[in-house]
Coordinates of C-alpha atoms and ligand atoms in Angstrom, one line a residue:
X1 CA 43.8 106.0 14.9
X2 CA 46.1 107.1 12.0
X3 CA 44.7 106.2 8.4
X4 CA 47.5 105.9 5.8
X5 CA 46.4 108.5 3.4
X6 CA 47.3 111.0 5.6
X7 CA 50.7 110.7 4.5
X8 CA 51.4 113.1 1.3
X9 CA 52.4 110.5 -1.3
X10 CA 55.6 110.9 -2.6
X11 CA 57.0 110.6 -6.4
X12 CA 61.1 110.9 -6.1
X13 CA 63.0 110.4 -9.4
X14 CA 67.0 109.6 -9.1
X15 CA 68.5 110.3 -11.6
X16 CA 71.9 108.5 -10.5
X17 CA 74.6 109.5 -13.1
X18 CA 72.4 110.4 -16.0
X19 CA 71.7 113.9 -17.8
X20 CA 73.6 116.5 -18.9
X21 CA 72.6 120.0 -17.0
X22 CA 71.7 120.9 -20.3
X23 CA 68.7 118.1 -20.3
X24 CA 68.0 118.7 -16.6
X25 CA 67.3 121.9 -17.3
X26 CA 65.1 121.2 -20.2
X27 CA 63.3 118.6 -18.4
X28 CA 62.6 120.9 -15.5
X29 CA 60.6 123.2 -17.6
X30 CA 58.9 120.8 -18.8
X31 CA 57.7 119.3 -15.4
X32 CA 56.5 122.6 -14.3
X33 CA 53.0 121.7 -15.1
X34 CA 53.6 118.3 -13.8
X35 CA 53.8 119.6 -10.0
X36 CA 51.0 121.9 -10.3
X37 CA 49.1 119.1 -10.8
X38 CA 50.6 117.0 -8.3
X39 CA 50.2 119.3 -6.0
X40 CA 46.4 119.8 -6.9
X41 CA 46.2 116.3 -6.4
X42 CA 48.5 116.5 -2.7
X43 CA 51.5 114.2 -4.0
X44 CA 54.7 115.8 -3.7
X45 CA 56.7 115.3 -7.1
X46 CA 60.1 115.6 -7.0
X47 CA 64.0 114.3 -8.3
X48 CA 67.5 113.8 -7.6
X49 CA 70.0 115.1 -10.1
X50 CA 73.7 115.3 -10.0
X51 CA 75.6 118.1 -8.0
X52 CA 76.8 119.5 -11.3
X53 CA 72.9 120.0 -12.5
X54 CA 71.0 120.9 -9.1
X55 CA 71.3 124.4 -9.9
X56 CA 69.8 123.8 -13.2
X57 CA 67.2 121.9 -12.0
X58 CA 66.3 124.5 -8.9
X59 CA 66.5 127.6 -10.9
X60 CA 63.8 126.0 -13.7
X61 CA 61.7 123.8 -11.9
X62 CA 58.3 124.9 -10.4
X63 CA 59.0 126.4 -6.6
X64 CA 57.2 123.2 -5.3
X65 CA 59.6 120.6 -6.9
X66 CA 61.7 118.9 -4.1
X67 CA 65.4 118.9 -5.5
X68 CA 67.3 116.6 -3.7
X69 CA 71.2 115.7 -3.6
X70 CA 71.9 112.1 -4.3
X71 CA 75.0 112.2 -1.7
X72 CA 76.2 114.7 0.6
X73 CA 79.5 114.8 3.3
X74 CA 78.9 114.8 6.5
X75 CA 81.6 117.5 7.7
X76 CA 80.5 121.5 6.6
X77 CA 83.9 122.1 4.9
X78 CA 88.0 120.9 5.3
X79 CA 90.0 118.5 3.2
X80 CA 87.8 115.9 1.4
X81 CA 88.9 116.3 -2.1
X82 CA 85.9 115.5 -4.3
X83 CA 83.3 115.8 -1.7
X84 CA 80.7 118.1 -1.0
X85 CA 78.9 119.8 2.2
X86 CA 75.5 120.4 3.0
X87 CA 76.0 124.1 3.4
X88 CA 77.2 124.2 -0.1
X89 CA 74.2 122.6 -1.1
X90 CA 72.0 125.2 1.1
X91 CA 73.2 127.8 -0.9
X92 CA 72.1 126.8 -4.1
X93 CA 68.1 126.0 -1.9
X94 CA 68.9 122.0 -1.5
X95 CA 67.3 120.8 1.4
X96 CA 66.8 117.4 0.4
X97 CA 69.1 114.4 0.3
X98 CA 69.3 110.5 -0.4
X99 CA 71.2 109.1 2.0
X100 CA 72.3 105.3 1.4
X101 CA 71.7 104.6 -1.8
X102 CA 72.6 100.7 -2.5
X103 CA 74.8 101.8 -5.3
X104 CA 76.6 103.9 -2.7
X105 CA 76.8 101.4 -0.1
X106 CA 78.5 98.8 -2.8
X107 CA 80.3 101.1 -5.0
X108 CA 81.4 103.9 -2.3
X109 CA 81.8 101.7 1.1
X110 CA 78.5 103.6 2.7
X111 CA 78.0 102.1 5.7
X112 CA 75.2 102.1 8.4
X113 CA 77.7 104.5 10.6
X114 CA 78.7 106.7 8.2
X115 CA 74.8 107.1 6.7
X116 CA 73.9 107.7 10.9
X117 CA 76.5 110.6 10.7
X118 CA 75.4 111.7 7.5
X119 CA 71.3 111.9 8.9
X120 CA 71.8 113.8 11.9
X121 CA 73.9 116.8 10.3
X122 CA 71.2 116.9 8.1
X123 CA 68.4 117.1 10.6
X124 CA 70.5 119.3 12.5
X125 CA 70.5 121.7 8.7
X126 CA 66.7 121.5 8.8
X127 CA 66.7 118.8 5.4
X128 CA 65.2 116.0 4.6
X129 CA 66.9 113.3 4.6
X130 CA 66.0 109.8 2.0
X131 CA 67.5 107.1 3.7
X132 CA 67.9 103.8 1.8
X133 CA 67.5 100.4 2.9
X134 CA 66.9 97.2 1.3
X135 CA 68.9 93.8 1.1
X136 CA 70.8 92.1 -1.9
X137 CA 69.9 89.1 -3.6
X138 CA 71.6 86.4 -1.5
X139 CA 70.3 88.1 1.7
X140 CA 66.9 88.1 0.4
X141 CA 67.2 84.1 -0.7
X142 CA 68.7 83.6 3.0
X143 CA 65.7 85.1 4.3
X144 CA 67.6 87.6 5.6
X145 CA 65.5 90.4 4.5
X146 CA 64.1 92.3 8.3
X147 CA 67.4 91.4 10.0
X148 CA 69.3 93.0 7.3
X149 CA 66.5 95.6 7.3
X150 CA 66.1 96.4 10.9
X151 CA 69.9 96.8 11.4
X152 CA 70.0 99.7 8.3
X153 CA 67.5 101.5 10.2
X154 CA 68.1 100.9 13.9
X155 CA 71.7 101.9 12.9
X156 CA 71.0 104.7 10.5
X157 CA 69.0 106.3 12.8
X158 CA 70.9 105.8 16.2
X159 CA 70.5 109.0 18.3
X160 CA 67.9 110.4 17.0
X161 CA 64.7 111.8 18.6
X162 CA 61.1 111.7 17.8
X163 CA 60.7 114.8 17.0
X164 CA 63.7 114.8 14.4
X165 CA 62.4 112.6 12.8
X166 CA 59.0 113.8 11.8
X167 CA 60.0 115.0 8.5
X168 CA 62.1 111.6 7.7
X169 CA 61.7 109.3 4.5
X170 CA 62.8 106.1 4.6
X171 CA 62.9 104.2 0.9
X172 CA 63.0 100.4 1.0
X173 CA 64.9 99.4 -2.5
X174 CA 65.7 95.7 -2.2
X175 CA 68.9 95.7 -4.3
X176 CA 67.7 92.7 -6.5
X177 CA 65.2 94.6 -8.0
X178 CA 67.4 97.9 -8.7
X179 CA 67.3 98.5 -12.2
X180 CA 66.9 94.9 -13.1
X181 CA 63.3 94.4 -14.0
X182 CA 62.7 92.5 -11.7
X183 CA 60.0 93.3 -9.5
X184 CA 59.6 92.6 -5.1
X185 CA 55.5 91.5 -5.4
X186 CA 53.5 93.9 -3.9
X187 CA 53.1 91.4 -0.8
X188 CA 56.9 91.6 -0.3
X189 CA 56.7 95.9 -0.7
X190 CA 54.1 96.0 1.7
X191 CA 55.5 93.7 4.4
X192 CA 58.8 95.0 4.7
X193 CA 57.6 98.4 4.5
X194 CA 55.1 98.1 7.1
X195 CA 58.0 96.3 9.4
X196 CA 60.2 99.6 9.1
X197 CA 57.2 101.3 10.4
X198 CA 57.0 98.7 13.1
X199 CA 60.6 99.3 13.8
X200 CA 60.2 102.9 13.3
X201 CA 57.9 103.1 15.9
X202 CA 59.7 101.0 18.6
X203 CA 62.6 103.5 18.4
X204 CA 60.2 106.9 17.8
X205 CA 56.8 105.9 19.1
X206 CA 53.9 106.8 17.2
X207 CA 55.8 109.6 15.0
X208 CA 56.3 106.2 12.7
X209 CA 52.7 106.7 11.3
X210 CA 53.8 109.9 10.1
X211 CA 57.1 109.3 8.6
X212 CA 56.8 108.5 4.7
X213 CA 58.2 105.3 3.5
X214 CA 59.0 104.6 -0.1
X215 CA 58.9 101.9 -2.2
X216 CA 62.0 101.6 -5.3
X217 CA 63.2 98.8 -7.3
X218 CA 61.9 98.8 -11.1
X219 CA 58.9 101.1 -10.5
X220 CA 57.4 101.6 -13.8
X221 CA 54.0 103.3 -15.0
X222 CA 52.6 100.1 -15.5
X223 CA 53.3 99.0 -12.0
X224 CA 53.5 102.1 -9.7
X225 CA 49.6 102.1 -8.8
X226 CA 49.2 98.4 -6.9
X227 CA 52.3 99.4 -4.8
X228 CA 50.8 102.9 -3.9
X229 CA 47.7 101.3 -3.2
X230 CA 49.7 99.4 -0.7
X231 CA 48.6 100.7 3.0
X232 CA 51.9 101.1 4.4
X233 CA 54.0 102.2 0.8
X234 CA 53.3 106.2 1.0
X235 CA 55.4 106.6 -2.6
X236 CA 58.0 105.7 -5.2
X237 CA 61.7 106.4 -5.2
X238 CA 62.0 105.7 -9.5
X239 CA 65.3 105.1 -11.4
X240 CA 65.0 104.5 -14.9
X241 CA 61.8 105.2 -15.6
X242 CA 62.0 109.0 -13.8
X243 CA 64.8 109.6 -16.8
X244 CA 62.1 110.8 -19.3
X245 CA 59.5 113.6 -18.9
X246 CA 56.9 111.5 -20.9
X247 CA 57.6 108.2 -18.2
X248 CA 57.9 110.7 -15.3
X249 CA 54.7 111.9 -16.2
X250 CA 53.1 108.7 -16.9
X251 CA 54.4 107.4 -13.2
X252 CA 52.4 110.8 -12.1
X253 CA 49.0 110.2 -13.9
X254 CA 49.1 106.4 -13.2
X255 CA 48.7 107.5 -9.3
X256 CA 46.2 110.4 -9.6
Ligands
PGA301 P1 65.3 101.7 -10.7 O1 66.2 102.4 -9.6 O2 63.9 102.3 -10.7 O3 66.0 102.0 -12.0 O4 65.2 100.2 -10.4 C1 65.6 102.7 -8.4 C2 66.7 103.3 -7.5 O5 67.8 102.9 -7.6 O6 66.4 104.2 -6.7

């Protein structure tokens, strides 16, 4: 039998299209104590800045900091003007990546296929991938929600094996509650998250009780605690409130 805790909880700030490298950098310095005592505590702390200030967030932050991409191209170099490749971010020490975002699936045409292609070059490159799932508003009111769900995953992670897998996150962001405020219950977080894991382990068999998934969607201080304490939620992927050291901090002490 596999008990929940045994899954590192996770703390993941994206920071979308926000800071200067200027404030990333001072930010990082400032968060070094912050993971120390994450780590002390085994939660793995980490964020997702822009391209233009992962270097400045990897060169200041503690060693233990996960620095993530918040979008990566799935071919290693050729003529993509305005993307980037995963072995440009290796060379700066990214090995982390959000694949999936809502923001990119509206804004940027991500689809299921693409975020698939995206996954296994980056299993294949020995990162972590974040993938994102979650339904919009008028799926969720059509009760739409696991279908819409079960599709991002089955089809995100087509082709993979168990055993690429293992290091996985999966972060359930139901795009209603994306920086609006407005909070999935914990009932709903828990549900859907613990139906991924179902789903998870009818494609990878009992690997699923070690993959980390995520709750996101308006995670504040105030609220980040009940949807920890949720059995089958094994972190937080945090927007807005992940923008400001104090907040970030806050989100950290409110789950020690
Ligand atoms: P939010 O964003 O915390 O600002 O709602 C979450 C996300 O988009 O990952």
């Amino acid at each position: 039998m596999w008990f929940a805790n045994m899954r590192r909880k996770l703390l993941l700030g994206n920071w979308k299209m926000n800071k200067l490298s200027s404030e990333a950098k001072e930010f990082a310095i400032a968060s070094r104590p912050l993971v120390q005592k994450a780590k002390e505590n085994n939660i793995d702390l980490g964020v997702t800045p822009t391209y233009l200030s992962l270097a400045a967030v990897k060169e200041n932050a503690s060693k233990d900091m996960i620095v993530g991409a918040q979008n990566v191209h799935f071919n290693d170099h050729g003529a993509f003007t305005g993307e980037v490749s995963i072995p440009m971010l290796k060379e700066f020490g990214i090995d982390w990546c959000l694949i999936g975002h809502s923001e990119r699936r509206t804004y940027d045409n991500e689809t299921n296929e693409k975020c698939n292609a995206k996954i296994k070059v980056l299993i294949e490159n020995n990162m972590v991938p974040v993938y994102c799932v979650g339904e919009t508003l008028a799926q969720f009111e059509a009760g739409q929600t696991k279908a819409v769900v079960e599709e991002q995953v089955r089809v995100g992670l087509k082709d993979l094996t168990s055993l690429q897998v293992k290091e996985l996150v999966v972060a359930y962001e139901p795009v209603w509650s994306i920086g609006t405020g407005k909070n999935a219950s914990t009932e709903i977080a828990e549900d859907v998250c613990k139906f991924i894991r179902d789903v998870l382990r009818d494609m990878f068999g009992s690997v699923a009780d070690e993959i980390r998934v995520l709750y996101g969607g308006s995670v504040k201080p105030e609220n980040i605690k009940a949807y920890l304490s949720c059995p089958d939620v094994d972190g937080a992927l945090v927007g807005g409130a992940s923008l400001k050291i104090d907040s970030y901090e806050a989100l950290l002490n409110n789950i020690l």
